[in-house]
């Protein structure tokens, strides 16, 4: 994979230039370039961008003067343009004199989103020129490029703003540009606006000029060198709050005028985070300001535009009266993610999108490091296991992909922003940090950021920085690094074993999948073997051996025994291995605290020993180890390597568990089984499972208060447990929720519900006609996105299918329910036992509209495809999904998500076939 990738990149660097002629007539010109990636013979240096958005006509016009450096003689300039009307294009020399009097011909290749400008006079190698282009377009009605957004005032007035979202390939929708991450350049931006609006961009305003027609023109300072996808500009009438970091950076939070009071928490977080990252990365933030702005219409969670980060309102705004502790943690983590990007991604950017994980995996992992350091009371480390479990879920399908994967077209590139890049990337980095130690990891990161500042990097550059290697020249000049030949000699010593970091990390980033370590005992020796873990193909399947072929990981193993608190380490680089654990050892727990990204299966009586340990002395293991055991056991059931009753016996100890994380992990599997069977028309089994869960967790349910008191962990447990209890129609839960909802109705919505239980209260209230209508009315007038999110979830839990249908239609219309919220609404309806087929039929019927608005390859389309089908568990449903994907073959063939969805349904079908009978028998035994 690495050599193939290298060849591809080299092809682009040595690509042949269209042959120049000294004076060439336009004639019948044909498009001079056939590849998706731009030629490398023209390098942009500086964009002078001038824009005039009109919020009345919902259009914009502009011009761009791009200073370029020519590497090979040519008559052609090829760059990106999508949906823009180019009205004029000329080439100027270094003194801004025209090379040609005529307006130059512009050719378009819409399928590659490229434009080519022909210069009759040759552009000479080694010279600089200016490319001047005038253009215009409508403001977009989706979520990419330069698009319009609206919000409603409490008076009912609708106001409009214009905002940008360029990552990964949409800067070309706002201005003609070299829209690839390695074409870094400086930007000088000017924006025209009316006096009632403000304009924002990456840099601060240097001056504002008054024009004759009553308009104002803001001139922004010249930016640092950056990639096109990080450019941003916004025209709005928002209000802001500001503060200054300890190094003098001005931080401002912008929001719609009536939501201004919800910005204060974000300001506090942003200032703390900026201070933290400057210290952690040991590099000062290079811009004079950092703006964070809540955009009313926004598809993703947030975007890291340098100096002007944009957010969905739920990702930035915090309302103490309606936002729960989970909302607070989410806002804190998203801000941490985007501000980490200001260094990781913005200062140093991946060379190409195949390594987007260098941006996103790092930013996801830095969420945990930064929040733990700045807000320890939020206990963010309790969520890292969930992040890694999500990665395991995706990686244990054959439809997974390597962290570093080929991506060429815009659709393929969009699909790279997935669980593998974010979650697996973060978990592999967590393993690496734990393995190298915090100090070595941090100093390697700093070295990487310093070396590649304002530039681009590959996977290998990160491994070299972490291994302290450098080029021979750097070594000779006395830099603090080893030559690559020396580095291999003093490669890391791990548990007394020499290690080649690149060889190790290539097994994690260049091959897909997750390893399973199978553990057995032979006297004082622990026998180990590794294989690829798969959930949809059993060891008895004829395809098994083929799917295992060629997979080998270099695994930094850790384990603990009952003999001491020592964490033992061993590097496993072969398919089979063994370690001496000494005489008299009772239990062995492999993958301590799940610091390693691998699954563990205890062969023979191994799982029985773990069950016994948890029953007799569960605190002998950390809460992370207990959670890891629960997760691995149930995943092994799905993979056909462990019997369901063994996993269910393992969690029997939860009666004495007091920690939120393992409690929720065990409860989560029982809830997942319940949600599966309640959609299968098996009322007897559904009733038995419901009765068992309520009986088993009775004490935990009864201990919950209907308030916002307690630690973050306690409040998280309360939210989850009471939500499930009421979903299972637990009489005390329903009674308390109904009474609280009646009190809220009587107060005319002025009563502030405890935020941790508000969604549960709303959901119970939405069960009757009057309650649903009252909640719907509140949804339409609420200024709190946190409250609206909870109400929408409650509305979508209705058992009345006509109401669910109405919600979906409103989401499609995009007025009362914003189109940005449609994908999460579809998933809410799909999780409803009365709505799972309704949601899927809605997706099939409105497929064209959905991909027009959200774009093929986007996270919303991926979530819709995987989320709606994820509730299916019968062969008939699997066939229905296959037939639909066949009917949209042209689009489905471009998507990985369709294969993930099929794997997901296949997994459910197999699980039901193998385990439903076992579950029924096990429940009968428990109920005796």
Coordinates of C-alpha atoms in Angstrom, one line a residue, residues 150-154 158 256 258-259 262 295-297 312-314 317-319 321-324 327 744 749 753 755 758-760 762-763 766 772 774-797 807 810-811 814-822 824-825 828:
X150 CA -31.3 31.7 8.6
X151 CA -32.6 32.1 12.1
X152 CA -35.8 33.3 13.7
X153 CA -36.1 36.1 16.2
X154 CA -38.6 35.7 19.1
X158 CA -36.5 35.6 9.9
X256 CA -27.4 35.0 17.1
X258 CA -31.0 36.3 21.4
X259 CA -28.6 33.5 22.1
X262 CA -25.5 31.1 26.1
X295 CA -24.0 28.8 12.8
X296 CA -27.8 28.0 12.8
X297 CA -27.5 25.7 9.8
X312 CA -23.4 23.8 15.2
X313 CA -25.3 25.6 17.9
X314 CA -25.5 22.5 20.1
X317 CA -23.9 27.1 23.2
X318 CA -24.5 26.2 26.8
X319 CA -27.8 27.2 28.6
X321 CA -31.3 26.1 32.5
X322 CA -31.7 23.5 29.8
X323 CA -28.3 22.0 29.0
X324 CA -27.5 18.7 30.8
X327 CA -24.3 18.6 26.9
X744 CA -44.2 21.5 33.8
X749 CA -43.2 25.7 30.5
X753 CA -36.9 20.6 34.8
X755 CA -31.7 18.8 32.9
X758 CA -35.7 16.3 31.1
X759 CA -35.6 14.1 28.0
X760 CA -37.1 11.2 29.9
X762 CA -40.6 14.8 27.9
X763 CA -40.7 11.3 26.4
X766 CA -45.3 12.8 24.6
X772 CA -47.2 15.8 22.3
X774 CA -47.6 21.0 23.9
X775 CA -44.0 19.8 23.4
X776 CA -44.3 20.4 19.7
X777 CA -45.4 24.0 20.4
X778 CA -42.4 24.5 22.8
X779 CA -40.1 23.1 20.1
X780 CA -41.2 25.8 17.7
X781 CA -40.5 28.7 20.0
X782 CA -37.6 27.6 22.2
X783 CA -34.3 29.5 21.9
X784 CA -32.3 26.7 23.5
X785 CA -31.0 24.1 21.0
X786 CA -30.2 21.8 23.9
X787 CA -33.9 21.8 24.9
X788 CA -35.0 21.4 21.3
X789 CA -32.8 18.4 20.9
X790 CA -34.4 16.7 24.0
X791 CA -37.9 17.6 22.8
X792 CA -37.3 16.3 19.3
X793 CA -36.1 13.0 20.8
X794 CA -39.3 12.8 22.9
X795 CA -41.6 13.7 19.9
X796 CA -39.9 10.9 17.9
X797 CA -40.6 8.3 20.6
X807 CA -42.1 14.7 11.9
X810 CA -41.4 18.5 8.5
X811 CA -37.7 17.6 8.6
X814 CA -36.7 22.2 6.6
X815 CA -38.6 25.0 8.2
X816 CA -40.0 24.0 11.6
X817 CA -37.4 21.3 11.9
X818 CA -34.1 22.3 10.3
X819 CA -32.8 20.2 7.5
X820 CA -29.5 19.9 9.5
X821 CA -31.5 17.9 12.1
X822 CA -33.1 15.5 9.6
X824 CA -30.7 12.6 13.6
X825 CA -34.5 12.7 13.4
X828 CA -34.6 8.7 16.3

